Short mmCIF file of C-alpha atoms in Angstrom, two decimals:
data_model
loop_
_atom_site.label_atom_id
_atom_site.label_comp_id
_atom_site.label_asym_id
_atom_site.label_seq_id
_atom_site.Cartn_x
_atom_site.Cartn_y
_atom_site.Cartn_z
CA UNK A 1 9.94 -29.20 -77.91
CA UNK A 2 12.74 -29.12 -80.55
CA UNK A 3 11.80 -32.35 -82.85
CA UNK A 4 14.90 -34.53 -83.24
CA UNK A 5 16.01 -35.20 -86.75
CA UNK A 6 15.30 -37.96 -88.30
CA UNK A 7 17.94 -40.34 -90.70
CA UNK A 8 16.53 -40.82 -93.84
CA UNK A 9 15.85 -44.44 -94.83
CA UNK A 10 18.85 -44.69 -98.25
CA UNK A 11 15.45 -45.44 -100.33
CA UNK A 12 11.97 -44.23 -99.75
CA UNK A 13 9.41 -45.83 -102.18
CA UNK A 14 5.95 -44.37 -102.03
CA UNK A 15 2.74 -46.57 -103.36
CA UNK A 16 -0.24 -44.99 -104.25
CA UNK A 17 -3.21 -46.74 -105.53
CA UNK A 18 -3.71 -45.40 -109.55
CA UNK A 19 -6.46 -44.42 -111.71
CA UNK A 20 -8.71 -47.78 -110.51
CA UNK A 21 -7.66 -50.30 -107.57
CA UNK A 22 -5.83 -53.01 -110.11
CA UNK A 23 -3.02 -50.15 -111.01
CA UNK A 24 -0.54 -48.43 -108.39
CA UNK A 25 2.01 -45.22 -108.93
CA UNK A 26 5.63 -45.40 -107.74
CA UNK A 27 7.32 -42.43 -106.00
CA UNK A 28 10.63 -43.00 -105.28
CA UNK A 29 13.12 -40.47 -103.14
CA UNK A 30 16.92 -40.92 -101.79
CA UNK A 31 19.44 -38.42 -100.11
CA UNK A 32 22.15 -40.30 -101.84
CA UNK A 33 23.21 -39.04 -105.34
CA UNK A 34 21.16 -41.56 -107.41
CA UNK A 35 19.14 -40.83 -110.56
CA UNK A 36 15.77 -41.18 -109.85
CA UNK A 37 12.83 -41.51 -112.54
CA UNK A 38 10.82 -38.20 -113.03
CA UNK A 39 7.60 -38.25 -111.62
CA UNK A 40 5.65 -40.84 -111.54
CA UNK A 41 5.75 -44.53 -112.26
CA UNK A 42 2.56 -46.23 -113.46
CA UNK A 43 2.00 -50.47 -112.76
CA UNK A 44 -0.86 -52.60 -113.08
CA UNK A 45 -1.72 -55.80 -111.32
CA UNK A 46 -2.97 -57.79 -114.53
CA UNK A 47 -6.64 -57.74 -114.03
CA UNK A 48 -6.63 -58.15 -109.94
CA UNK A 49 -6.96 -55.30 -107.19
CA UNK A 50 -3.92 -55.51 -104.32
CA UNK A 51 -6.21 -57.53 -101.89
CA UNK A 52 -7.52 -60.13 -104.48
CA UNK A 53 -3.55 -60.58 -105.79
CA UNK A 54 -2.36 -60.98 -102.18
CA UNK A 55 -4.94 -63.20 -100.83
CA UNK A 56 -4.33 -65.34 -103.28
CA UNK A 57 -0.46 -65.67 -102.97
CA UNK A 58 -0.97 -65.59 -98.62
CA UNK A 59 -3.43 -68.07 -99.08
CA UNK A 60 -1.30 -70.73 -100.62
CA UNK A 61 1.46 -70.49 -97.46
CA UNK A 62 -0.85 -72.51 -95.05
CA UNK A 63 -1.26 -75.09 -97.57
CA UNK A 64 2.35 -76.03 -98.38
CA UNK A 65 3.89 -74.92 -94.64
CA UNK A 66 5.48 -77.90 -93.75
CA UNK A 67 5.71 -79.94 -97.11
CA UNK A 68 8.83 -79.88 -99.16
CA UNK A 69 7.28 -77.80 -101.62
CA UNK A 70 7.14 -74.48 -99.02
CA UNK A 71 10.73 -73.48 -100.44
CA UNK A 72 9.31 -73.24 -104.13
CA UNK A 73 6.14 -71.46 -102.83
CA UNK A 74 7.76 -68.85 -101.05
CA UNK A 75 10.04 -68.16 -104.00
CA UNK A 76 6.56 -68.76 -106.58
CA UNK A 77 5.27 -65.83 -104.57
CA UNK A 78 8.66 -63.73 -104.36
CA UNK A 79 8.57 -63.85 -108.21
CA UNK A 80 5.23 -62.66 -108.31
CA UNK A 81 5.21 -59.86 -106.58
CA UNK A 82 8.88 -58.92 -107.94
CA UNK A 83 7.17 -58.93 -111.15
CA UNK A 84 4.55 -56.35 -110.24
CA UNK A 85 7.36 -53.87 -109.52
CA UNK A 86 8.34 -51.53 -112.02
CA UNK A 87 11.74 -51.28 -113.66
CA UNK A 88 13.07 -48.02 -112.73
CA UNK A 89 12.17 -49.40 -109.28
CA UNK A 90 15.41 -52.07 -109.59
CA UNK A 91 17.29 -49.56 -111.67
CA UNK A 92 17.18 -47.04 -108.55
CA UNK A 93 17.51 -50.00 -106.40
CA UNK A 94 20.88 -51.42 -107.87
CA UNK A 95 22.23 -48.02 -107.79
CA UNK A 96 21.45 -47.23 -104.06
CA UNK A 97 22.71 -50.08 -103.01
CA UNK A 98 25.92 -49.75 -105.31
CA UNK A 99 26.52 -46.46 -103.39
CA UNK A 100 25.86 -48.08 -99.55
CA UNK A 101 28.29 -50.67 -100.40
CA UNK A 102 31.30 -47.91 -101.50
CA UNK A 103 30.10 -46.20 -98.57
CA UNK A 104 31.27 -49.38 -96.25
CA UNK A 105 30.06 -48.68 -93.31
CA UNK A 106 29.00 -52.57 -92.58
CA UNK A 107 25.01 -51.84 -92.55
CA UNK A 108 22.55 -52.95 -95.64
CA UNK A 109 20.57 -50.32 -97.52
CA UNK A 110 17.44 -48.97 -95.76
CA UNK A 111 14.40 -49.09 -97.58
CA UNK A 112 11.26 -47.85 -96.39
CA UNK A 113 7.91 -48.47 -97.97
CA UNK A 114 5.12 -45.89 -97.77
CA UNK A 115 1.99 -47.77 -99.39
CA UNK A 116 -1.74 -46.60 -99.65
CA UNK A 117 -2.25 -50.08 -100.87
CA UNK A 118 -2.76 -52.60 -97.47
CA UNK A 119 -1.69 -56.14 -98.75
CA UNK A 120 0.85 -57.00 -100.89
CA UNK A 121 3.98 -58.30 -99.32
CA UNK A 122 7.00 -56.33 -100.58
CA UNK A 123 9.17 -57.41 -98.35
CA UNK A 124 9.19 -60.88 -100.01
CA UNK A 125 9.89 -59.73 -103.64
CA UNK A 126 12.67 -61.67 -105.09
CA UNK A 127 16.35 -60.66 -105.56
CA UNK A 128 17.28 -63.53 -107.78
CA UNK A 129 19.67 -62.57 -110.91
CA UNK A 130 16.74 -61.23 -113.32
CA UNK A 131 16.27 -58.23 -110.83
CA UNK A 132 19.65 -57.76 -108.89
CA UNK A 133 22.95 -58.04 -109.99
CA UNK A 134 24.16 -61.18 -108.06
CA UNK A 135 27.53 -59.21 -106.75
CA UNK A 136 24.80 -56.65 -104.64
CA UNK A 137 23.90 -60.19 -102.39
CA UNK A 138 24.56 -61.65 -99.02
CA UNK A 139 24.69 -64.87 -100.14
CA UNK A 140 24.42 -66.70 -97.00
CA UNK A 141 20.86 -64.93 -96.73
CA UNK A 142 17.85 -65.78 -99.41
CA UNK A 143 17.54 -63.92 -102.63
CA UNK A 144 14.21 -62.32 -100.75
CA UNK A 145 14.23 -57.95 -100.40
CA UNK A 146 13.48 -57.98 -96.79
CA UNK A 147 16.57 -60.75 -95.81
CA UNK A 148 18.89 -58.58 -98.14
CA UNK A 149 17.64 -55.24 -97.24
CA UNK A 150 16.50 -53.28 -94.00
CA UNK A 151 13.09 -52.46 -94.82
CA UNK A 152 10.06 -50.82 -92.91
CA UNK A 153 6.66 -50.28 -93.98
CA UNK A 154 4.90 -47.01 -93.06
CA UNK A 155 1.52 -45.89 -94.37
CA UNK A 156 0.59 -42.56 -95.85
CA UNK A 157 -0.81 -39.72 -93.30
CA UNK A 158 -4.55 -39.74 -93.79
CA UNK A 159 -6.59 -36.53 -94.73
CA UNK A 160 -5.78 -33.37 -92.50
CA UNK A 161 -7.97 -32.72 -90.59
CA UNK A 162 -9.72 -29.56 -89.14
CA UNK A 163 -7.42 -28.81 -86.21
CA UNK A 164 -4.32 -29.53 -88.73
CA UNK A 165 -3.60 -33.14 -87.56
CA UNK A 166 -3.05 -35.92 -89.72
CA UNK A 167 -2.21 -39.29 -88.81
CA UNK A 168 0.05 -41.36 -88.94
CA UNK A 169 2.68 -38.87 -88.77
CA UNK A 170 5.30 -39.36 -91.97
CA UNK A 171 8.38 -40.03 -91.15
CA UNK A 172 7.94 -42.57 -89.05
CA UNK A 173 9.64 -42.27 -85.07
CA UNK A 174 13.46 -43.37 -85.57
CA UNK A 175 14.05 -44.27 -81.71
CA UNK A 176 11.52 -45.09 -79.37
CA UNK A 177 12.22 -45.11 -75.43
CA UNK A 178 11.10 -48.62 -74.19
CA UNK A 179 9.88 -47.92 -70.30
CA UNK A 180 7.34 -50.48 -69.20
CA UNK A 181 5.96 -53.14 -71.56
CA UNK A 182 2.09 -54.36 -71.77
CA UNK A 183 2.03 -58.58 -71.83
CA UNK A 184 -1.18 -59.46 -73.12
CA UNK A 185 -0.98 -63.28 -72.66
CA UNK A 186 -3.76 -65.13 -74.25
CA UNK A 187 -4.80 -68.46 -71.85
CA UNK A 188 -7.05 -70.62 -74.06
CA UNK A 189 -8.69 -73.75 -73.03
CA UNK A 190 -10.48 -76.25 -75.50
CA UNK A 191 -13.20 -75.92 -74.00
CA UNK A 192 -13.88 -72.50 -75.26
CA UNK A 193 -13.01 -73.81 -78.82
CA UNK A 194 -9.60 -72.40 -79.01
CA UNK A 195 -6.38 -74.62 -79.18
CA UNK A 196 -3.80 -73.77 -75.62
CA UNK A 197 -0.70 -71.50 -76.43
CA UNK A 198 1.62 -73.45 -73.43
CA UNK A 199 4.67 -71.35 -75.28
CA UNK A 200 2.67 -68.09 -74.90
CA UNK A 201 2.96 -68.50 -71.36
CA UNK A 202 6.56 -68.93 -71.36
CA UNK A 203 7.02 -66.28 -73.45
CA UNK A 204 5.78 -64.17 -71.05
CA UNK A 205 7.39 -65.61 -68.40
CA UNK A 206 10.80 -64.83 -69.80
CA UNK A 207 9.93 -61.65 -70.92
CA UNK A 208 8.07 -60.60 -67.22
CA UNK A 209 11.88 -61.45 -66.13
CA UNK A 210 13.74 -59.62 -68.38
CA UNK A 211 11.68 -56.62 -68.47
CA UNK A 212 9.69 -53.88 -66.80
CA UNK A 213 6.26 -55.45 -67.56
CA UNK A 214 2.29 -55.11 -66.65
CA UNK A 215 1.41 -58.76 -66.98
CA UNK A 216 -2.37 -58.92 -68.48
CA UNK A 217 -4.82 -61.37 -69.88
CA UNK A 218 -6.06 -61.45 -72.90
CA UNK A 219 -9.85 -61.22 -71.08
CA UNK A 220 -12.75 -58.44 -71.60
CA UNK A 221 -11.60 -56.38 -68.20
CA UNK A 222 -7.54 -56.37 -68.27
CA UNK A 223 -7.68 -55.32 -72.37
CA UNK A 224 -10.46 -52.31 -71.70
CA UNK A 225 -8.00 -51.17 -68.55
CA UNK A 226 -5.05 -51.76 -71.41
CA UNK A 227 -7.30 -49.90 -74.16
CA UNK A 228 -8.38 -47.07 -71.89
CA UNK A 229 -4.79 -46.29 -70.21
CA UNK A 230 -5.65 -47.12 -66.53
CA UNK A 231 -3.63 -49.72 -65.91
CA UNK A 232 -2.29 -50.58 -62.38
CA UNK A 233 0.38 -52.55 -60.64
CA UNK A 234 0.83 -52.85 -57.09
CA UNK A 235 -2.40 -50.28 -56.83
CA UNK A 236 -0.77 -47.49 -58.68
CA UNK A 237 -1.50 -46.35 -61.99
CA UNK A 238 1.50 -47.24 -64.59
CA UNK A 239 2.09 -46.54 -67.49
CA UNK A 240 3.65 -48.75 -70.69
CA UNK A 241 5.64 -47.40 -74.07
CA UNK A 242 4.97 -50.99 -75.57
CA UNK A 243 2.32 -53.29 -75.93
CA UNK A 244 3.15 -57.51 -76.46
CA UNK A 245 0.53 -59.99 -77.27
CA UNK A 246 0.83 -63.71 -77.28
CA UNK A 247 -2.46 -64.66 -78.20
CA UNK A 248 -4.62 -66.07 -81.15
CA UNK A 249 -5.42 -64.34 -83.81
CA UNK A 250 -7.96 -64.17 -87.17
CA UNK A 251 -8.01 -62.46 -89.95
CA UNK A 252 -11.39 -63.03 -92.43
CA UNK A 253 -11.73 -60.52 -95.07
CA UNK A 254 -15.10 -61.29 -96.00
CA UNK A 255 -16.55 -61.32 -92.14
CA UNK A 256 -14.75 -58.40 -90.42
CA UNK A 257 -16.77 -59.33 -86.87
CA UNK A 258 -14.32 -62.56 -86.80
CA UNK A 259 -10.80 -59.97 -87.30
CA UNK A 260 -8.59 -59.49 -84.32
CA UNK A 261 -7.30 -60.66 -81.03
CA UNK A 262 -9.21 -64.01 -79.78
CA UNK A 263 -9.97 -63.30 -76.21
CA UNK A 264 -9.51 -66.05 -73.17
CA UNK A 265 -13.12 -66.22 -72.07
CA UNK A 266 -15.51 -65.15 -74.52
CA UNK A 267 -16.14 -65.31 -78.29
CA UNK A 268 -15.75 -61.84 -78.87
CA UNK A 269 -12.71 -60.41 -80.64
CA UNK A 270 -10.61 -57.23 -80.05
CA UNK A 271 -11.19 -55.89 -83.14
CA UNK A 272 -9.30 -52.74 -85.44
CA UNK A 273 -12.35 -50.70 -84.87
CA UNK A 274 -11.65 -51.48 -81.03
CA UNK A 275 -8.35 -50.08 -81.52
CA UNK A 276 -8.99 -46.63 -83.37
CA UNK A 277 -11.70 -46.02 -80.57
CA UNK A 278 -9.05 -46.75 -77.84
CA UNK A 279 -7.00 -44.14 -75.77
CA UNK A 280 -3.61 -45.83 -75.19
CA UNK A 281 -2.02 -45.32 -78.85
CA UNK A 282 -3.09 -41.66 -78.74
CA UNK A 283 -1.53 -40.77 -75.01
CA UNK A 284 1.47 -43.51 -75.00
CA UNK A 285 2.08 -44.19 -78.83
CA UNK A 286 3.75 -47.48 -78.09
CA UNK A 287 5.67 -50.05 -80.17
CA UNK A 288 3.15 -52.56 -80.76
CA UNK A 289 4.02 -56.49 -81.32
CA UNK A 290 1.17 -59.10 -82.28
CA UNK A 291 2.70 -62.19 -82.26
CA UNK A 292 -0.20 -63.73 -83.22
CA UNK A 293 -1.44 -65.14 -86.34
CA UNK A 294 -2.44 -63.48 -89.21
CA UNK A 295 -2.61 -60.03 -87.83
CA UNK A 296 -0.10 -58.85 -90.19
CA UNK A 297 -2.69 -58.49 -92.60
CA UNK A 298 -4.51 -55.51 -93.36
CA UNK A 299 -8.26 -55.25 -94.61
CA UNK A 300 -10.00 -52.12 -96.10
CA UNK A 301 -12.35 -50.33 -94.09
CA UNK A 302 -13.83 -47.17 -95.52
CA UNK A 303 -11.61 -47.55 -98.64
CA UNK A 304 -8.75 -46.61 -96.16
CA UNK A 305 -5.92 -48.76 -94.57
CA UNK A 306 -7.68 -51.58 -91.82
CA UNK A 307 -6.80 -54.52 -90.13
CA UNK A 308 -4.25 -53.88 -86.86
CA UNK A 309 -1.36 -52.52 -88.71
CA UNK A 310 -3.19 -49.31 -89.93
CA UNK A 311 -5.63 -48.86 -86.65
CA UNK A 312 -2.87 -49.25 -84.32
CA UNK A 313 -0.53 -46.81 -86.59
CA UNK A 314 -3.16 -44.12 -87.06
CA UNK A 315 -4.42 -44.25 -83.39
CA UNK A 316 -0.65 -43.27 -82.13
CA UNK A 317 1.23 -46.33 -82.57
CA UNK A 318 5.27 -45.45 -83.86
CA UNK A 319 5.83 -48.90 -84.91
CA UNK A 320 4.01 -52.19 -85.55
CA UNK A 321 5.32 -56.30 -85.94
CA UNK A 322 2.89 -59.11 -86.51
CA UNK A 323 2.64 -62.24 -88.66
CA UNK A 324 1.02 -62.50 -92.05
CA UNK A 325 0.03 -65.86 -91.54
CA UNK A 326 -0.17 -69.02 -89.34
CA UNK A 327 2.86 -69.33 -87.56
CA UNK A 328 5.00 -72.26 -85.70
CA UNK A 329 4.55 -71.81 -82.37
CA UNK A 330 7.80 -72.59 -80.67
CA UNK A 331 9.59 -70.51 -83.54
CA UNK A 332 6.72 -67.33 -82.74
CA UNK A 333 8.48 -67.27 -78.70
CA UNK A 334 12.09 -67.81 -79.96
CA UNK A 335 11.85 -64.89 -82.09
CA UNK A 336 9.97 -62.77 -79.88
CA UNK A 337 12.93 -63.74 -76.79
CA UNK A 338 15.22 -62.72 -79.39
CA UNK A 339 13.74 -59.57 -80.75
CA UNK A 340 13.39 -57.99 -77.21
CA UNK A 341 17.39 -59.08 -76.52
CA UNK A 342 18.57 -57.91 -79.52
CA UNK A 343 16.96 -54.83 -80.15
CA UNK A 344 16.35 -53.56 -76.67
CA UNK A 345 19.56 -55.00 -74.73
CA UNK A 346 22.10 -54.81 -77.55
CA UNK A 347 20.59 -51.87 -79.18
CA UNK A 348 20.54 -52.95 -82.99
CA UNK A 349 18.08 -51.76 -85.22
CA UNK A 350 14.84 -53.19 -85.93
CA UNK A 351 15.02 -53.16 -89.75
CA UNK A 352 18.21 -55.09 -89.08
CA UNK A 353 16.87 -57.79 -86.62
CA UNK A 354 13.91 -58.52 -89.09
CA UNK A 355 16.43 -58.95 -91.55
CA UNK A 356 18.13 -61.43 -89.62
CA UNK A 357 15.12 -63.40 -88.82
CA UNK A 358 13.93 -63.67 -92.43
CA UNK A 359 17.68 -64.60 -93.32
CA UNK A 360 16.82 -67.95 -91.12
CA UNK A 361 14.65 -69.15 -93.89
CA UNK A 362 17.35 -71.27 -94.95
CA UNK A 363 16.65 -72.56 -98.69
CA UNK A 364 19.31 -75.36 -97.94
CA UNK A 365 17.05 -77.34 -95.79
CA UNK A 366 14.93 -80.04 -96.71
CA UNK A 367 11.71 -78.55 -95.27
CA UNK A 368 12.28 -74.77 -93.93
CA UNK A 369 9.77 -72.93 -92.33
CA UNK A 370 7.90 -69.59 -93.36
CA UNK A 371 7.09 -68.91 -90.00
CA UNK A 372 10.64 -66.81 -90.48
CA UNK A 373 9.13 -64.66 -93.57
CA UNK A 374 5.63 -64.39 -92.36
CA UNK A 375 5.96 -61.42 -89.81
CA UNK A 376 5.77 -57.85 -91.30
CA UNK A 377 7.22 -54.82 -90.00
CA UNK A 378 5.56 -51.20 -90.25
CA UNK A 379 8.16 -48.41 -88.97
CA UNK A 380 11.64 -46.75 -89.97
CA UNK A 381 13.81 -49.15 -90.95
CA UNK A 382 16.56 -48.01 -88.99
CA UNK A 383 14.34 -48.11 -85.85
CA UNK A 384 16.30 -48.05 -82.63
CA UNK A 385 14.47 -49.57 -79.15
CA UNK A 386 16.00 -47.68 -76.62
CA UNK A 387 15.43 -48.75 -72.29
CA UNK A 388 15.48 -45.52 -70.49
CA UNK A 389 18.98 -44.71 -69.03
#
């Protein structure tokens, strides 16, 4: 089969980890006609490893959500993690996006990031006037890279291995056929020590409606049929092209048994190890959205890439959304209602409709919420979401 070509994202950045796990090295590649830094571009993060400095800036977002000091503590972390960034990276940066804006052709730069470090938000560095020349801006969107820019993560193809595969593939899938859709809808009870998810349901409602779907529950049986790609409607075997969960999730770095997808009935979670063992990613590779908490965040497991993001992308999985932290539950469906409409009914990319939905952290409002800058985004930037014609 003749592989179709792939657009290259205006800027790729590539993130390795350094010499020890508190200093990175910056790659940076662009087919537009941009001066790039030769080879590469050395950083330290002051003393801490990538996990230890992004804990401690995640961390802090539960605590202030919903106080009038969440504005400041999004942009406390955006300057943080700007400031980890080396220089040539905004020098390269202000002159890509210099050349998309002569170019005019109405879109934002791409930017995709390809980082062997797990855990440190990029997408939230800042774009205030010490980094970007204030001219570059949207200014009805928030001086943060990922409500200015398109960007996608991606992580680096792991070792090769015998037969000559390595996984995930690099570059990431630019258009992905939507067919059938997996809704994993989690039904809690407090009973079983979980709080309800009412809006979950709805969600799925609306999507089931809108959408070919293979309604599930988030219980031990319908997630092994999900896992092991024998599911069934109507008593014939179906399959899906993308998998949607509206459940609860946890994320506990120092007790992996607790990581993953709560399920309905039991205490058990469907863990990342769950997921590189399963067949679905490797026959279907879906587009995979976990709108449920936390799972956004990545955990190291055998000093590689853990958590969902990297088990789903290295099992098959072309693309991968999901929340870095506790999110606002009526906010979680509205975006997900709108995600699905805009990128699968009106066919814009899904670099661009992240863009939007960070943009909606409005820094005029007395108390906005982060629920809007919390979910994180691993695929081509200029991902398209395409229903079969």
């Amino acid at each position: 089969a003749v592989v179709p070509e792939v657009e290259a994202p205006d800027l790729q950045v590539t993130i390795n980890t350094g010499v020890d796990e508190t200093s990175l090295e910056w790659l940076f590649t662009s087919p537009l006609d941009v001066v790039l830094p030769e080879g590469k571009i050395l950083t330290n993060l002051k003393g801490k490893n990538a996990q230890s400095f992004a804990l401690n800036e995640i961390k802090t977002v539960a605590e202030k959500d919903g106080t009038k000091f969440i504005d400041e503590q999004i942009l406390g972390i955006a300057r943080h993690v700007s400031d980890v960034m080396p220089l040539e990276f905004w020098e390269v940066l202000d002159q890509v996006w210099k050349q998309k804006n002569a170019i005019a052709d109405g879109r934002a730069p791409s930017l995709l990031v390809v980082s062997s470090e797990a855990y440190i938000p990029w997408e939230l560095a800042s774009t205030e006037e010490d980094w970007i020349d204030p001219a570059l801006l949207d200014p009805g969107r928030p001086p943060l890279l990922g409500a200015q820019l398109r960007v996608g993560r991606w992580i680096p193809p792991g070792p090769k291995r015998p037969r000559g595969v390595q996984r995930p593939a690099l570059p990431p899938a630019h258009e992905i056929e939507i067919g059938r859709m997996a809704l994993v809808i989690g039904d809690y009870y407090a009973e079983n020590g979980q709080r309800p998810l009412p809006l979950a349901k709805e969600e799925g409602k609306t999507l089931a409606l809108r959408y070919e779907t293979v309604p599930l529950a988030a219980t031990e049986n319908d997630l092994n049929l999900l896992l092991s790609d024998t599911l069934e409607k109507g008593g014939q075997r179906v399959d899906v092209s993308s998998l949607h969960f509206a459940c609860h999730g946890e994320v506990d770095p120092s007790n992996h048994r607790y990581n993953g997808i709560v399920l309905s009935e039991k205490a058990i979670r469907l863990s990342p190890i769950i997921v590189s063992g399963s067949k679905i990613c490797r026959e279907k590779q879906p587009f995979v959205f976990l709108n449920a908490c936390q799972l956004g965040f990545s955990s190291e497991l055998l000093a590689d890439y853990g958590g969902m993001a990297g088990e789903f992308l290295r099992a098959g999985s072309r693309g991968f959304l999901a929340p870095l932290w506790s999110i606002d539950d009526q906010l979680a469906h509205d975006i997900a209602i709108n995600f699905y409409q805009r990128t699968l009914d009106d066919g814009i990319e899904v670099g661009e409709v992240m863009r939007d939905v960070r943009s909606q952290f409005d820094l005029t409002q007395d108390i906005p919420s982060s629920t809007f800058v919390a979910y994180i985004f691993y695929g081509h930037p200029n991902l398209i979401l395409r229903r079969p014609t």
